[in-house]
Amino acid sequence: MPFFDTHTHSEFSPDSKATVEGLLLRARECCAGGIAITDHLDLDAPRNPGLFEFSIAEQQRKIEEKARQIFPGGECKVLKGIEIGLQPESIPHSRDFISGFSFDQITASIHFVDGEDPYYGNYYEGKDFRHSYGRALELIYQTAREFGDFDIIGHFDYVARYAPYKVRDIRYADFPDELDAILRFLAQEGKALEINTKTYDTHVDHLQTLDTNILKRFRELGGEFVTLGSDSHSADRLMDKFGKFAAVCIECGFPYLTYFEKRKPQLYRP
């Protein structure tokens, strides 16, 4: 069965080179089963508070318009999504911002940790990897529980992408308690864990790897739903490495992958 890419960014994300039209044309080329457009909503961003705000109404109108044009027969599911960047202080603002809109899926992610974006490097100053990664994982758990209204936890290992340490992977053996808290919560609440294939590109001259023990532990704790997201900010990366990581999911006990439609999990066999 064709893959579903549950994490992509269009012109409504300020850091994206892709457009809604370009993503859908690429999905057609790839014979994708479905694609979710999940633009950034990171309210109160530390360096530029309004940078990651966009018109949800305009984004959804554009998605619907281009879906009708490019897939008139519904050959590919085009899903309306959003990626909400969570910070403790922005949760009420985020709830208000999305109220009144309907989505197929909501992804919750952490991009800022204690007022710093790891992308710029300042976050890591004066900390070792255990402090840096552990704090980010604690924040994922805290904000996910508090926000609640989401379907997928996105790129749980984002904090390691740009790290300066020798240890640049999130490993279960290093953070069993922090990861168990997240995984148990997702399993109990029927939410999905994302494998974000962008994470496993080269960052800071290091090819990050996925610790399969995390996936296996999620399954042990009763986790059912795993999604694949390319985190595409350019159309050429759509569904990047999906075959490789679908096989990893099967090996770790997940015979099905997941996408969300009208906020309901849909299973498909890769």
mmCIF file of C-alpha atoms in Angstrom:
data_model
loop_
_atom_site.group_PDB
_atom_site.id
_atom_site.type_symbol
_atom_site.label_atom_id
_atom_site.label_comp_id
_atom_site.label_asym_id
_atom_site.label_seq_id
_atom_site.Cartn_x
_atom_site.Cartn_y
_atom_site.Cartn_z
ATOM 1 C CA MET A 1 0.000 0.000 0.000
ATOM 2 C CA PRO A 2 1.301 3.535 -0.737
ATOM 3 C CA PHE A 3 2.747 5.542 2.138
ATOM 4 C CA PHE A 4 1.144 8.424 4.006
ATOM 5 C CA ASP A 5 3.430 11.349 4.826
ATOM 6 C CA THR A 6 2.023 12.900 7.985
ATOM 7 C CA HIS A 7 4.463 15.808 8.433
ATOM 8 C CA THR A 8 5.054 18.389 5.671
ATOM 9 C CA HIS A 9 5.430 22.164 5.432
ATOM 10 C CA SER A 10 4.186 24.544 2.756
ATOM 11 C CA GLU A 11 4.417 28.281 2.036
ATOM 12 C CA PHE A 12 2.474 28.885 5.264
ATOM 13 C CA SER A 13 5.606 27.923 7.234
ATOM 14 C CA PRO A 14 8.214 30.697 7.072
ATOM 15 C CA ASP A 15 11.136 28.263 6.872
ATOM 16 C CA SER A 16 9.672 26.186 4.024
ATOM 17 C CA LYS A 17 10.681 26.322 0.356
ATOM 18 C CA ALA A 18 7.726 24.140 -0.627
ATOM 19 C CA THR A 19 4.208 25.156 -1.593
ATOM 20 C CA VAL A 20 0.924 23.325 -1.149
ATOM 21 C CA GLU A 21 0.786 22.837 -4.898
ATOM 22 C CA GLY A 22 4.373 21.618 -5.102
ATOM 23 C CA LEU A 23 3.871 19.110 -2.298
ATOM 24 C CA LEU A 24 0.735 17.696 -3.912
ATOM 25 C CA LEU A 25 2.370 17.450 -7.329
ATOM 26 C CA ARG A 26 5.253 15.570 -5.731
ATOM 27 C CA ALA A 27 2.786 13.299 -3.926
ATOM 28 C CA ARG A 28 1.228 12.510 -7.299
ATOM 29 C CA GLU A 29 4.637 11.678 -8.762
ATOM 30 C CA CYS A 30 5.346 9.359 -5.832
ATOM 31 C CA CYS A 31 1.897 7.727 -5.966
ATOM 32 C CA ALA A 32 1.470 8.587 -2.294
ATOM 33 C CA GLY A 33 -1.493 7.180 -0.440
ATOM 34 C CA GLY A 34 -1.888 10.445 1.407
ATOM 35 C CA ILE A 35 -0.225 13.602 2.602
ATOM 36 C CA ALA A 36 -0.929 15.859 5.565
ATOM 37 C CA ILE A 37 0.045 19.528 5.319
ATOM 38 C CA THR A 38 1.158 20.432 8.849
ATOM 39 C CA ASP A 39 2.439 23.991 8.924
ATOM 40 C CA HIS A 40 4.187 25.450 11.955
ATOM 41 C CA LEU A 41 2.186 27.174 14.658
ATOM 42 C CA ASP A 42 4.837 28.165 17.182
ATOM 43 C CA LEU A 43 3.268 30.966 19.157
ATOM 44 C CA ASP A 44 5.437 33.274 21.246
ATOM 45 C CA ALA A 45 8.651 32.136 19.545
ATOM 46 C CA PRO A 46 11.577 33.494 21.587
ATOM 47 C CA ARG A 47 13.413 35.332 18.811
ATOM 48 C CA ASN A 48 10.371 36.505 16.861
ATOM 49 C CA PRO A 49 7.023 36.018 18.623
ATOM 50 C CA GLY A 50 4.885 36.309 15.483
ATOM 51 C CA LEU A 51 7.116 34.504 13.011
ATOM 52 C CA PHE A 52 5.333 31.144 13.132
ATOM 53 C CA GLU A 53 1.753 32.394 13.043
ATOM 54 C CA PHE A 54 -0.341 31.927 9.909
ATOM 55 C CA SER A 55 -3.938 32.097 8.730
ATOM 56 C CA ILE A 56 -5.390 28.645 9.305
ATOM 57 C CA ALA A 57 -8.459 29.592 7.246
ATOM 58 C CA GLU A 58 -6.312 30.578 4.265
ATOM 59 C CA GLN A 59 -4.124 27.481 4.581
ATOM 60 C CA GLN A 60 -7.121 25.160 4.648
ATOM 61 C CA ARG A 61 -8.744 26.955 1.729
ATOM 62 C CA LYS A 62 -5.549 26.520 -0.316
ATOM 63 C CA ILE A 63 -5.268 22.830 0.618
ATOM 64 C CA GLU A 64 -8.853 22.158 -0.464
ATOM 65 C CA GLU A 65 -8.467 24.121 -3.709
ATOM 66 C CA LYS A 66 -5.232 22.426 -4.798
ATOM 67 C CA ALA A 67 -6.487 18.985 -3.766
ATOM 68 C CA ARG A 68 -9.499 19.402 -6.088
ATOM 69 C CA GLN A 69 -7.248 20.519 -8.934
ATOM 70 C CA ILE A 70 -4.514 17.895 -8.618
ATOM 71 C CA PHE A 71 -6.511 14.913 -7.365
ATOM 72 C CA PRO A 72 -9.996 15.398 -8.846
ATOM 73 C CA GLY A 73 -10.757 11.720 -8.389
ATOM 74 C CA GLY A 74 -9.461 11.572 -4.829
ATOM 75 C CA GLU A 75 -6.536 9.356 -5.851
ATOM 76 C CA CYS A 76 -4.515 10.617 -2.875
ATOM 77 C CA LYS A 77 -5.885 11.630 0.515
ATOM 78 C CA VAL A 78 -4.998 15.270 1.157
ATOM 79 C CA LEU A 79 -5.286 15.900 4.873
ATOM 80 C CA LYS A 80 -5.494 19.172 6.768
ATOM 81 C CA GLY A 81 -3.071 19.281 9.654
ATOM 82 C CA ILE A 82 -1.059 21.559 11.869
ATOM 83 C CA GLU A 83 2.153 21.253 13.886
ATOM 84 C CA ILE A 84 1.778 23.044 17.188
ATOM 85 C CA GLY A 85 5.005 23.938 18.906
ATOM 86 C CA LEU A 86 4.413 23.629 22.635
ATOM 87 C CA GLN A 87 5.836 25.812 25.355
ATOM 88 C CA PRO A 88 4.268 25.869 28.831
ATOM 89 C CA GLU A 89 3.445 29.567 28.609
ATOM 90 C CA SER A 90 1.949 29.373 25.100
ATOM 91 C CA ILE A 91 -0.534 26.545 25.637
ATOM 92 C CA PRO A 92 -3.588 28.751 26.374
ATOM 93 C CA HIS A 93 -2.719 30.961 23.387
ATOM 94 C CA SER A 94 -2.400 27.886 21.140
ATOM 95 C CA ARG A 95 -5.763 26.537 22.275
ATOM 96 C CA ASP A 96 -7.426 29.856 21.473
ATOM 97 C CA PHE A 97 -5.687 30.186 18.104
ATOM 98 C CA ILE A 98 -6.941 26.838 16.753
ATOM 99 C CA SER A 99 -10.433 26.995 18.256
ATOM 100 C CA GLY A 100 -13.171 26.943 15.634
ATOM 101 C CA PHE A 101 -11.116 25.008 13.080
ATOM 102 C CA SER A 102 -11.351 21.342 12.134
ATOM 103 C CA PHE A 103 -8.260 19.294 11.376
ATOM 104 C CA ASP A 104 -7.518 15.779 10.248
ATOM 105 C CA GLN A 105 -4.535 15.672 12.568
ATOM 106 C CA ILE A 106 -2.730 17.768 15.131
ATOM 107 C CA THR A 107 0.957 17.145 15.742
ATOM 108 C CA ALA A 108 2.496 18.429 18.965
ATOM 109 C CA SER A 109 6.206 19.196 18.948
ATOM 110 C CA ILE A 110 8.875 20.886 21.008
ATOM 111 C CA HIS A 111 11.066 23.383 19.145
ATOM 112 C CA PHE A 112 11.971 25.700 22.024
ATOM 113 C CA VAL A 113 13.353 24.587 25.365
ATOM 114 C CA ASP A 114 13.340 27.110 28.198
ATOM 115 C CA GLY A 115 13.270 29.989 25.745
ATOM 116 C CA GLU A 116 16.000 28.672 23.427
ATOM 117 C CA ASP A 117 15.863 26.980 20.034
ATOM 118 C CA PRO A 118 18.495 24.201 19.885
ATOM 119 C CA TYR A 119 18.912 25.008 16.188
ATOM 120 C CA TYR A 120 20.966 28.071 17.070
ATOM 121 C CA GLY A 121 23.279 26.292 19.517
ATOM 122 C CA ASN A 122 22.933 28.583 22.539
ATOM 123 C CA TYR A 123 20.719 26.080 24.316
ATOM 124 C CA TYR A 124 23.600 23.636 24.797
ATOM 125 C CA GLU A 125 26.013 26.085 26.430
ATOM 126 C CA GLY A 126 27.013 25.039 29.934
ATOM 127 C CA LYS A 127 25.132 21.739 29.771
ATOM 128 C CA ASP A 128 26.140 18.156 29.135
ATOM 129 C CA PHE A 129 24.076 15.893 26.897
ATOM 130 C CA ARG A 130 22.179 14.354 29.793
ATOM 131 C CA HIS A 131 20.990 17.757 30.986
ATOM 132 C CA SER A 132 20.166 19.067 27.498
ATOM 133 C CA TYR A 133 18.311 16.006 26.242
ATOM 134 C CA GLY A 134 16.734 15.111 29.563
ATOM 135 C CA ARG A 135 15.246 18.581 30.024
ATOM 136 C CA ALA A 136 13.738 18.502 26.525
ATOM 137 C CA LEU A 137 12.171 15.094 27.156
ATOM 138 C CA GLU A 138 10.740 16.293 30.480
ATOM 139 C CA LEU A 139 9.208 19.255 28.664
ATOM 140 C CA ILE A 140 7.667 17.040 25.995
ATOM 141 C CA TYR A 141 5.923 15.021 28.690
ATOM 142 C CA GLN A 142 4.841 18.076 30.687
ATOM 143 C CA THR A 143 3.387 20.031 27.762
ATOM 144 C CA ALA A 144 1.834 16.997 26.068
ATOM 145 C CA ARG A 145 -0.111 16.185 29.223
ATOM 146 C CA GLU A 146 -1.144 19.785 29.746
ATOM 147 C CA PHE A 147 -2.168 20.486 26.146
ATOM 148 C CA GLY A 148 -3.752 17.110 25.485
ATOM 149 C CA ASP A 149 -5.546 17.992 22.246
ATOM 150 C CA PHE A 150 -3.202 16.345 19.749
ATOM 151 C CA ASP A 151 -2.802 13.096 17.844
ATOM 152 C CA ILE A 152 0.954 12.708 17.255
ATOM 153 C CA ILE A 153 4.112 13.611 19.161
ATOM 154 C CA GLY A 154 6.489 14.945 16.525
ATOM 155 C CA HIS A 155 10.264 14.444 16.407
ATOM 156 C CA PHE A 156 10.822 13.588 20.064
ATOM 157 C CA ASP A 157 14.558 13.626 19.324
ATOM 158 C CA TYR A 158 14.688 17.125 17.772
ATOM 159 C CA VAL A 159 16.903 18.335 20.612
ATOM 160 C CA ALA A 160 19.730 16.050 19.465
ATOM 161 C CA ARG A 161 19.732 17.174 15.822
ATOM 162 C CA TYR A 162 22.049 20.140 16.310
ATOM 163 C CA ALA A 163 23.878 19.076 19.458
ATOM 164 C CA PRO A 164 27.651 19.606 19.798
ATOM 165 C CA TYR A 165 28.238 16.491 21.913
ATOM 166 C CA LYS A 166 29.814 13.176 21.027
ATOM 167 C CA VAL A 167 26.494 11.584 22.025
ATOM 168 C CA ARG A 168 24.081 12.917 19.406
ATOM 169 C CA ASP A 169 21.337 10.309 19.607
ATOM 170 C CA ILE A 170 18.506 9.891 22.077
ATOM 171 C CA ARG A 171 19.090 6.417 23.503
ATOM 172 C CA TYR A 172 16.644 4.543 25.681
ATOM 173 C CA ALA A 173 19.433 3.344 27.972
ATOM 174 C CA ASP A 174 20.350 6.950 28.800
ATOM 175 C CA PHE A 175 16.822 8.225 29.488
ATOM 176 C CA PRO A 176 14.591 5.291 30.453
ATOM 177 C CA ASP A 177 12.485 7.189 32.980
ATOM 178 C CA GLU A 178 11.883 10.251 30.802
ATOM 179 C CA LEU A 179 11.075 8.160 27.737
ATOM 180 C CA ASP A 180 8.846 5.755 29.662
ATOM 181 C CA ALA A 181 6.768 8.682 30.903
ATOM 182 C CA ILE A 182 6.206 9.912 27.331
ATOM 183 C CA LEU A 183 5.619 6.484 25.804
ATOM 184 C CA ARG A 184 3.277 5.322 28.562
ATOM 185 C CA PHE A 185 1.215 8.503 28.230
ATOM 186 C CA LEU A 186 0.939 8.100 24.445
ATOM 187 C CA ALA A 187 -0.030 4.442 24.781
ATOM 188 C CA GLN A 188 -2.652 5.101 27.439
ATOM 189 C CA GLU A 189 -4.172 8.029 25.538
ATOM 190 C CA GLY A 190 -4.200 6.292 22.137
ATOM 191 C CA LYS A 191 -1.814 8.792 20.573
ATOM 192 C CA ALA A 192 0.922 8.203 18.013
ATOM 193 C CA LEU A 193 4.702 8.406 18.117
ATOM 194 C CA GLU A 194 6.273 9.904 15.031
ATOM 195 C CA ILE A 195 9.365 8.648 13.263
ATOM 196 C CA ASN A 196 10.587 11.879 11.723
ATOM 197 C CA THR A 197 12.911 10.914 8.900
ATOM 198 C CA LYS A 198 14.444 14.395 8.670
ATOM 199 C CA THR A 199 16.050 13.750 12.038
ATOM 200 C CA TYR A 200 18.049 10.920 10.490
ATOM 201 C CA ASP A 201 19.820 13.116 7.982
ATOM 202 C CA THR A 202 23.270 14.496 8.702
ATOM 203 C CA HIS A 203 23.221 17.366 11.207
ATOM 204 C CA VAL A 204 26.415 18.978 12.523
ATOM 205 C CA ASP A 205 28.469 16.445 10.530
ATOM 206 C CA HIS A 206 26.725 13.540 12.238
ATOM 207 C CA LEU A 207 24.238 11.028 10.904
ATOM 208 C CA GLN A 208 21.711 10.638 13.689
ATOM 209 C CA THR A 209 20.290 7.161 14.265
ATOM 210 C CA LEU A 210 17.025 5.885 15.735
ATOM 211 C CA ASP A 211 17.358 3.736 18.827
ATOM 212 C CA THR A 212 14.957 0.890 18.055
ATOM 213 C CA ASN A 213 14.753 0.111 21.781
ATOM 214 C CA ILE A 214 12.468 3.154 22.045
ATOM 215 C CA LEU A 215 10.028 1.705 19.524
ATOM 216 C CA LYS A 216 10.168 -1.710 21.148
ATOM 217 C CA ARG A 217 9.488 -0.187 24.563
ATOM 218 C CA PHE A 218 6.534 1.775 23.161
ATOM 219 C CA ARG A 219 5.081 -1.515 21.932
ATOM 220 C CA GLU A 220 5.700 -3.191 25.317
ATOM 221 C CA LEU A 221 3.796 -0.385 27.023
ATOM 222 C CA GLY A 222 0.797 -0.911 24.748
ATOM 223 C CA GLY A 223 1.564 1.648 22.051
ATOM 224 C CA GLU A 224 -0.334 0.986 18.842
ATOM 225 C CA PHE A 225 0.223 3.941 16.550
ATOM 226 C CA VAL A 226 3.399 5.001 14.738
ATOM 227 C CA THR A 227 3.468 7.570 11.949
ATOM 228 C CA LEU A 228 6.101 8.379 9.349
ATOM 229 C CA GLY A 229 6.778 12.044 8.672
ATOM 230 C CA SER A 230 9.353 13.472 6.305
ATOM 231 C CA ASP A 231 9.194 16.958 7.874
ATOM 232 C CA SER A 232 9.585 18.181 4.302
ATOM 233 C CA HIS A 233 10.393 21.848 3.862
ATOM 234 C CA SER A 234 11.039 21.181 0.166
ATOM 235 C CA ALA A 235 8.913 18.951 -2.040
ATOM 236 C CA ASP A 236 11.795 16.687 -3.074
ATOM 237 C CA ARG A 237 12.030 15.239 0.460
ATOM 238 C CA LEU A 238 8.472 13.937 0.524
ATOM 239 C CA MET A 239 8.388 10.370 1.955
ATOM 240 C CA ASP A 240 12.176 10.334 2.286
ATOM 241 C CA LYS A 241 13.485 7.015 3.704
ATOM 242 C CA PHE A 242 9.965 5.704 4.329
ATOM 243 C CA GLY A 243 10.740 2.213 3.029
ATOM 244 C CA LYS A 244 13.678 1.894 5.400
ATOM 245 C CA PHE A 245 11.788 3.028 8.487
ATOM 246 C CA ALA A 246 8.635 1.088 7.644
ATOM 247 C CA ALA A 247 10.793 -2.034 7.794
ATOM 248 C CA VAL A 248 12.172 -0.895 11.157
ATOM 249 C CA CYS A 249 8.619 -0.505 12.495
ATOM 250 C CA ILE A 250 7.718 -4.033 11.420
ATOM 251 C CA GLU A 251 10.845 -5.410 13.087
ATOM 252 C CA CYS A 252 9.895 -3.598 16.308
ATOM 253 C CA GLY A 253 6.414 -5.120 16.449
ATOM 254 C CA PHE A 254 4.262 -2.635 14.524
ATOM 255 C CA PRO A 255 2.747 -4.452 11.515
ATOM 256 C CA TYR A 256 0.733 -1.348 10.624
ATOM 257 C CA LEU A 257 1.536 2.318 10.236
ATOM 258 C CA THR A 258 -0.912 5.092 11.051
ATOM 259 C CA TYR A 259 -2.293 8.310 9.631
ATOM 260 C CA PHE A 260 -5.143 10.417 10.990
ATOM 261 C CA GLU A 261 -8.318 11.470 9.230
ATOM 262 C CA LYS A 262 -10.842 13.654 11.039
ATOM 263 C CA ARG A 263 -8.751 13.084 14.176
ATOM 264 C CA LYS A 264 -9.270 9.311 14.013
ATOM 265 C CA PRO A 265 -6.347 6.866 13.611
ATOM 266 C CA GLN A 266 -6.343 4.938 10.341
ATOM 267 C CA LEU A 267 -4.107 1.876 10.001
ATOM 268 C CA TYR A 268 -2.415 0.715 6.831
ATOM 269 C CA ARG A 269 0.085 -1.998 6.054
ATOM 270 C CA PRO A 270 3.310 -0.704 4.468
#
